[in-house]
């Protein structure tokens, strides 16, 4: 299993088969540390990853000072830590315009004028979780919430966003377990009002086929709420997303980023890279980092956190 990531520094494109996990924390180090880190990956010379197979990515336009980013998981994905992570990211990139790409790698392609991906997998949305499922006990469960009228269903965040199923989603959920309500962190949601034939949806990750969702619901009014889960809560009282503890979340994200850029990580990377088959070096594994860059990264993370308080 791969965790594909794409990096663009200006017009130069780099990629990693295992770079998606942790990219959120890599970016919190700011441009002085992140740009050399991205450029140490293998430069891509062939075709792009398929848009629905690329789980994270970033574009750094140094001249225009624009940072585009998306990720499938991590501190940006959970409603519990997303606001804190986004705040620290902007403070770590002072003077830059930072924008989240809700359509994932499609947004990167559009920015550099590359042709959009034409391949689309036919993966289905994640399974419906029963009340009491162990996943729901996690601090950051990888789930999304679908409300249909007054019913509440919780799905695992695997595969497609369920809004992509169109009205067939209603048939699929009709006989599935429902919850009295949901109160916790999540990564997305869909609210369907069958009487008014209206659909609202949001997510904190990426949906490559975002522009096509409306076509899946012919005759319905479809609204995309970006990451504004409050819109979902307002329409569906059975959903309650707790207000994050800002100070605690800022500290948690800071600590995770500092651990990501800890000096011990450098030795592990170098050892794994040295033992790996030549074919995997650079393309598949994260490159080793210079100690000076790691130090700059930690300073940037600490400085951003101090500015947030």
Tab-separated table of C-alpha atoms in Angstrom:
chain	number	residue	atom	x	y	z
A	1	UNK	CA	0.000	0.000	0.000
A	2	UNK	CA	1.315	3.443	-0.953
A	3	UNK	CA	0.670	6.897	0.466
A	4	UNK	CA	1.375	8.976	-2.618
A	5	UNK	CA	2.271	12.641	-2.416
A	6	UNK	CA	3.076	15.262	-5.033
A	7	UNK	CA	5.228	18.346	-4.410
A	8	UNK	CA	5.630	21.272	-6.786
A	9	UNK	CA	8.297	23.901	-6.206
A	10	UNK	CA	7.516	26.439	-8.863
A	11	UNK	CA	7.109	24.321	-12.010
A	12	UNK	CA	9.347	21.482	-10.840
A	13	UNK	CA	7.413	18.437	-9.750
A	14	UNK	CA	8.577	15.893	-7.180
A	15	UNK	CA	6.777	12.838	-5.875
A	16	UNK	CA	6.973	10.159	-3.228
A	17	UNK	CA	5.170	6.841	-2.967
A	18	UNK	CA	5.136	7.151	0.824
A	19	UNK	CA	5.150	10.919	1.360
A	20	UNK	CA	1.520	11.583	2.222
A	21	UNK	CA	1.699	10.496	5.851
A	22	UNK	CA	3.219	13.350	7.838
A	23	UNK	CA	3.134	15.955	5.070
A	24	UNK	CA	0.898	18.093	7.274
A	25	UNK	CA	3.619	18.211	9.928
A	26	UNK	CA	6.391	18.688	7.356
A	27	UNK	CA	4.675	21.854	6.124
A	28	UNK	CA	4.456	23.345	9.624
A	29	UNK	CA	8.236	23.824	9.510
A	30	UNK	CA	7.847	26.783	7.153
A	31	UNK	CA	9.379	27.463	3.719
A	32	UNK	CA	13.088	27.529	4.712
A	33	UNK	CA	12.966	23.922	5.866
A	34	UNK	CA	10.156	22.551	3.695
A	35	UNK	CA	11.424	23.644	0.267
A	36	UNK	CA	14.809	21.840	0.537
A	37	UNK	CA	12.998	18.810	1.992
A	38	UNK	CA	10.615	18.665	-0.998
A	39	UNK	CA	13.431	19.201	-3.502
A	40	UNK	CA	15.359	16.268	-2.022
A	41	UNK	CA	12.710	13.891	-3.361
A	42	UNK	CA	12.905	12.383	-6.821
A	43	UNK	CA	11.973	14.845	-9.548
A	44	UNK	CA	9.069	13.508	-11.583
A	45	UNK	CA	9.681	13.125	-15.299
A	46	UNK	CA	6.714	10.988	-16.345
A	47	UNK	CA	2.982	11.176	-15.879
A	48	UNK	CA	1.296	12.472	-12.752
A	49	UNK	CA	-0.208	10.190	-10.149
A	50	UNK	CA	-3.906	9.588	-10.767
A	51	UNK	CA	-5.839	12.294	-8.943
A	52	UNK	CA	-7.872	9.871	-6.841
A	53	UNK	CA	-4.705	7.954	-5.860
A	54	UNK	CA	-2.736	10.995	-4.664
A	55	UNK	CA	-3.431	11.452	-0.962
A	56	UNK	CA	-1.493	14.631	-0.188
A	57	UNK	CA	0.370	17.380	-1.943
A	58	UNK	CA	1.709	20.895	-1.825
A	59	UNK	CA	2.652	23.587	-4.311
A	60	UNK	CA	5.121	26.304	-3.361
A	61	UNK	CA	5.151	29.286	-5.721
A	62	UNK	CA	8.167	31.174	-4.389
A	63	UNK	CA	7.775	34.164	-6.716
A	64	UNK	CA	4.090	34.755	-5.957
A	65	UNK	CA	4.400	33.525	-2.344
A	66	UNK	CA	1.509	31.114	-2.735
A	67	UNK	CA	1.206	27.820	-0.860
A	68	UNK	CA	-1.427	25.302	-1.970
A	69	UNK	CA	-1.904	22.204	0.146
A	70	UNK	CA	-4.145	19.182	0.678
A	71	UNK	CA	-3.960	16.003	2.727
A	72	UNK	CA	-6.046	12.916	3.348
A	73	UNK	CA	-5.245	12.504	7.046
A	74	UNK	CA	-3.396	14.067	9.955
A	75	UNK	CA	-3.901	17.212	12.020
A	76	UNK	CA	-5.638	19.016	9.154
A	77	UNK	CA	-8.240	16.268	8.721
A	78	UNK	CA	-9.776	16.164	12.201
A	79	UNK	CA	-12.278	18.785	13.313
A	80	UNK	CA	-10.538	18.573	16.702
A	81	UNK	CA	-7.191	19.957	15.449
A	82	UNK	CA	-7.867	21.433	12.005
A	83	UNK	CA	-8.385	25.062	13.052
A	84	UNK	CA	-5.221	25.025	15.181
A	85	UNK	CA	-3.173	23.377	12.429
A	86	UNK	CA	-4.360	25.882	9.821
A	87	UNK	CA	-3.565	28.779	12.149
A	88	UNK	CA	-0.042	27.490	12.803
A	89	UNK	CA	0.518	26.827	9.100
A	90	UNK	CA	-0.244	30.435	8.197
A	91	UNK	CA	1.982	31.710	10.993
A	92	UNK	CA	4.806	29.396	9.867
A	93	UNK	CA	4.524	30.853	6.336
A	94	UNK	CA	4.305	34.605	7.115
A	95	UNK	CA	3.570	36.789	4.115
A	96	UNK	CA	2.341	33.840	2.045
A	97	UNK	CA	-1.159	33.199	0.700
A	98	UNK	CA	-2.091	29.759	1.990
A	99	UNK	CA	-4.993	27.918	0.381
A	100	UNK	CA	-6.474	24.478	1.030
A	101	UNK	CA	-7.271	22.480	-2.106
A	102	UNK	CA	-10.588	20.724	-1.546
A	103	UNK	CA	-10.219	19.002	-4.923
A	104	UNK	CA	-6.746	17.699	-4.081
A	105	UNK	CA	-4.221	17.171	-6.860
A	106	UNK	CA	-6.693	18.501	-9.428
A	107	UNK	CA	-6.076	21.913	-7.909
A	108	UNK	CA	-2.327	21.518	-8.323
A	109	UNK	CA	-2.768	20.596	-11.976
A	110	UNK	CA	-5.039	23.577	-12.566
A	111	UNK	CA	-2.575	26.015	-11.008
A	112	UNK	CA	0.260	24.983	-13.351
A	113	UNK	CA	-1.982	24.492	-16.396
A	114	UNK	CA	-1.574	20.714	-16.577
A	115	UNK	CA	-4.277	18.552	-18.132
A	116	UNK	CA	-6.746	17.083	-15.618
A	117	UNK	CA	-6.687	13.385	-14.858
A	118	UNK	CA	-9.183	11.388	-16.921
A	119	UNK	CA	-8.979	8.156	-14.927
A	120	UNK	CA	-11.521	7.629	-12.172
A	121	UNK	CA	-11.580	4.639	-9.861
A	122	UNK	CA	-14.910	3.147	-8.940
A	123	UNK	CA	-14.192	2.679	-5.254
A	124	UNK	CA	-17.284	2.854	-3.065
A	125	UNK	CA	-17.740	4.871	0.100
A	126	UNK	CA	-16.775	3.424	3.456
A	127	UNK	CA	-18.821	0.972	5.524
A	128	UNK	CA	-21.578	2.046	7.891
A	129	UNK	CA	-20.429	1.758	11.503
A	130	UNK	CA	-22.733	0.466	14.194
A	131	UNK	CA	-23.159	2.314	17.510
A	132	UNK	CA	-20.364	1.213	19.827
A	133	UNK	CA	-17.874	0.483	17.059
A	134	UNK	CA	-14.319	0.688	18.527
A	135	UNK	CA	-13.323	3.264	15.901
A	136	UNK	CA	-15.693	5.765	17.535
A	137	UNK	CA	-13.763	5.623	20.816
A	138	UNK	CA	-10.619	7.065	19.189
A	139	UNK	CA	-9.771	10.764	19.800
A	140	UNK	CA	-9.714	11.317	16.024
A	141	UNK	CA	-11.900	8.629	14.461
A	142	UNK	CA	-11.560	8.451	10.683
A	143	UNK	CA	-15.282	8.815	10.038
A	144	UNK	CA	-17.835	11.011	8.380
A	145	UNK	CA	-21.471	11.570	9.298
A	146	UNK	CA	-24.452	11.293	6.954
A	147	UNK	CA	-27.780	12.646	8.134
A	148	UNK	CA	-30.947	11.921	6.176
A	149	UNK	CA	-33.768	13.976	7.573
A	150	UNK	CA	-33.570	13.098	11.265
A	151	UNK	CA	-31.573	9.880	10.853
A	152	UNK	CA	-27.858	9.719	11.567
A	153	UNK	CA	-25.373	7.284	10.027
A	154	UNK	CA	-21.629	7.150	10.701
A	155	UNK	CA	-19.377	5.812	7.934
A	156	UNK	CA	-15.718	4.879	7.885
A	157	UNK	CA	-13.621	7.388	5.924
A	158	UNK	CA	-12.521	4.902	3.275
A	159	UNK	CA	-12.882	5.253	-0.470
A	160	UNK	CA	-15.178	7.814	-2.075
A	161	UNK	CA	-17.081	10.562	-0.303
A	162	UNK	CA	-20.643	9.153	0.008
A	163	UNK	CA	-22.154	12.268	-1.573
A	164	UNK	CA	-20.652	10.954	-4.812
A	165	UNK	CA	-23.199	8.107	-4.810
A	166	UNK	CA	-26.073	10.437	-5.630
A	167	UNK	CA	-29.639	9.444	-4.631
A	168	UNK	CA	-28.530	5.789	-4.525
A	169	UNK	CA	-27.002	6.721	-1.171
A	170	UNK	CA	-30.494	6.919	0.314
A	171	UNK	CA	-31.292	3.375	-0.803
A	172	UNK	CA	-28.005	2.054	0.556
A	173	UNK	CA	-28.551	3.597	3.982
A	174	UNK	CA	-32.231	2.703	4.307
A	175	UNK	CA	-31.556	-0.632	5.987
A	176	UNK	CA	-28.292	0.245	7.720
A	177	UNK	CA	-27.735	0.850	11.453
A	178	UNK	CA	-28.458	4.404	12.572
A	179	UNK	CA	-27.283	6.355	15.604
A	180	UNK	CA	-29.358	8.436	17.980
A	181	UNK	CA	-26.806	11.129	17.267
A	182	UNK	CA	-23.096	11.753	16.872
A	183	UNK	CA	-20.872	13.960	19.003
A	184	UNK	CA	-17.173	13.823	18.276
A	185	UNK	CA	-14.417	14.626	15.825
A	186	UNK	CA	-14.961	13.658	12.189
A	187	UNK	CA	-13.562	14.372	8.733
A	188	UNK	CA	-16.637	15.113	6.668
A	189	UNK	CA	-20.375	14.973	6.425
A	190	UNK	CA	-23.440	14.936	4.190
A	191	UNK	CA	-26.920	16.195	4.997
A	192	UNK	CA	-29.796	15.118	2.789
A	193	UNK	CA	-33.258	16.693	3.010
A	194	UNK	CA	-35.462	14.407	0.855
A	195	UNK	CA	-38.522	16.638	1.260
A	196	UNK	CA	-36.806	19.740	-0.110
A	197	UNK	CA	-34.501	17.715	-2.373
A	198	UNK	CA	-31.467	19.521	-0.996
A	199	UNK	CA	-28.008	18.137	-0.257
A	200	UNK	CA	-25.236	19.831	1.700
A	201	UNK	CA	-21.800	18.353	2.224
A	202	UNK	CA	-18.368	19.216	3.585
A	203	UNK	CA	-14.984	17.656	4.194
A	204	UNK	CA	-11.569	18.407	5.641
A	205	UNK	CA	-9.609	16.202	3.236
A	206	UNK	CA	-9.885	16.129	-0.566
A	207	UNK	CA	-12.426	15.069	-3.185
A	208	UNK	CA	-10.880	14.962	-6.690
A	209	UNK	CA	-14.303	14.857	-8.329
A	210	UNK	CA	-15.713	17.799	-6.375
A	211	UNK	CA	-16.804	19.677	-9.490
A	212	UNK	CA	-18.887	16.719	-10.645
A	213	UNK	CA	-20.874	16.091	-7.449
A	214	UNK	CA	-23.837	18.183	-8.613
A	215	UNK	CA	-24.193	15.985	-11.699
A	216	UNK	CA	-24.695	12.960	-9.440
A	217	UNK	CA	-27.860	14.529	-7.972
A	218	UNK	CA	-29.990	15.566	-10.999
A	219	UNK	CA	-32.972	17.666	-9.954
A	220	UNK	CA	-31.524	18.301	-6.482
A	221	UNK	CA	-29.973	21.471	-5.044
A	222	UNK	CA	-26.412	20.651	-3.961
A	223	UNK	CA	-24.313	22.892	-1.714
A	224	UNK	CA	-20.636	22.428	-0.885
A	225	UNK	CA	-19.765	23.827	2.549
A	226	UNK	CA	-15.973	23.379	2.283
A	227	UNK	CA	-14.902	22.577	5.884
A	228	UNK	CA	-17.759	24.468	7.567
A	229	UNK	CA	-19.181	21.650	9.673
A	230	UNK	CA	-21.274	24.227	11.555
A	231	UNK	CA	-23.563	24.346	8.504
A	232	UNK	CA	-24.221	20.626	8.932
A	233	UNK	CA	-24.821	20.985	12.673
A	234	UNK	CA	-27.287	23.800	12.053
A	235	UNK	CA	-29.396	21.659	9.731
A	236	UNK	CA	-29.095	18.376	11.632
A	237	UNK	CA	-29.388	18.674	15.445
A	238	UNK	CA	-28.480	14.975	15.761
A	239	UNK	CA	-24.898	16.002	14.886
A	240	UNK	CA	-22.796	17.877	17.405
A	241	UNK	CA	-19.167	18.717	16.655
A	242	UNK	CA	-17.549	19.856	19.912
A	243	UNK	CA	-15.871	23.254	19.911
A	244	UNK	CA	-12.125	22.515	19.935
A	245	UNK	CA	-10.012	23.613	22.868
A	246	UNK	CA	-7.868	26.075	20.923
A	247	UNK	CA	-4.948	26.290	23.356
A	248	UNK	CA	-4.772	22.527	23.867
A	249	UNK	CA	-5.052	21.880	20.123
A	250	UNK	CA	-2.290	24.385	19.324
A	251	UNK	CA	0.008	22.685	21.823
A	252	UNK	CA	-0.840	19.226	20.496
A	253	UNK	CA	-0.129	20.199	16.887
A	254	UNK	CA	3.097	21.955	17.913
A	255	UNK	CA	4.306	18.886	19.809
A	256	UNK	CA	3.466	16.561	16.911
A	257	UNK	CA	5.346	18.790	14.465
A	258	UNK	CA	8.372	19.046	16.782
A	259	UNK	CA	8.434	15.264	17.131
A	260	UNK	CA	8.242	14.940	13.345
A	261	UNK	CA	11.328	17.154	12.964
A	262	UNK	CA	13.235	15.713	15.927
A	263	UNK	CA	16.921	14.943	15.435
A	264	UNK	CA	16.382	11.219	16.074
A	265	UNK	CA	14.247	11.091	12.972
A	266	UNK	CA	17.257	11.968	10.832
A	267	UNK	CA	19.185	8.835	11.795
A	268	UNK	CA	16.188	6.560	11.220
A	269	UNK	CA	15.620	8.006	7.766
A	270	UNK	CA	19.257	7.661	6.781
A	271	UNK	CA	19.448	4.062	8.002
A	272	UNK	CA	16.275	3.009	6.205
A	273	UNK	CA	17.324	4.779	3.032
A	274	UNK	CA	20.783	3.153	3.081
A	275	UNK	CA	19.279	-0.320	3.445
A	276	UNK	CA	16.581	0.168	0.805
A	277	UNK	CA	16.821	-1.177	-2.748
A	278	UNK	CA	18.181	1.470	-5.109
A	279	UNK	CA	14.836	1.608	-6.944
A	280	UNK	CA	13.131	2.909	-3.803
A	281	UNK	CA	15.671	5.531	-2.839
A	282	UNK	CA	14.377	9.070	-3.372
A	283	UNK	CA	11.114	8.125	-5.030
A	284	UNK	CA	9.623	5.911	-2.370
A	285	UNK	CA	11.262	7.013	0.862
A	286	UNK	CA	11.635	10.378	2.545
A	287	UNK	CA	15.147	11.770	2.063
A	288	UNK	CA	17.506	12.381	4.984
A	289	UNK	CA	17.597	15.912	6.336
A	290	UNK	CA	20.522	18.100	7.234
A	291	UNK	CA	20.668	18.828	10.949
A	292	UNK	CA	20.658	22.574	10.239
A	293	UNK	CA	17.350	22.271	8.371
A	294	UNK	CA	15.837	20.278	11.238
A	295	UNK	CA	16.944	22.990	13.653
A	296	UNK	CA	15.413	25.716	11.482
A	297	UNK	CA	12.222	23.674	11.281
A	298	UNK	CA	11.902	23.353	15.035
A	299	UNK	CA	12.577	27.069	15.502
A	300	UNK	CA	9.860	27.933	12.959
A	301	UNK	CA	7.356	25.654	14.690
A	302	UNK	CA	8.081	27.119	18.122
A	303	UNK	CA	7.941	30.674	16.748
A	304	UNK	CA	4.570	30.056	15.037
A	305	UNK	CA	3.132	28.583	18.230
A	306	UNK	CA	4.335	31.536	20.306
A	307	UNK	CA	2.748	33.949	17.817
A	308	UNK	CA	-0.573	32.124	18.096
A	309	UNK	CA	-0.835	32.645	21.868
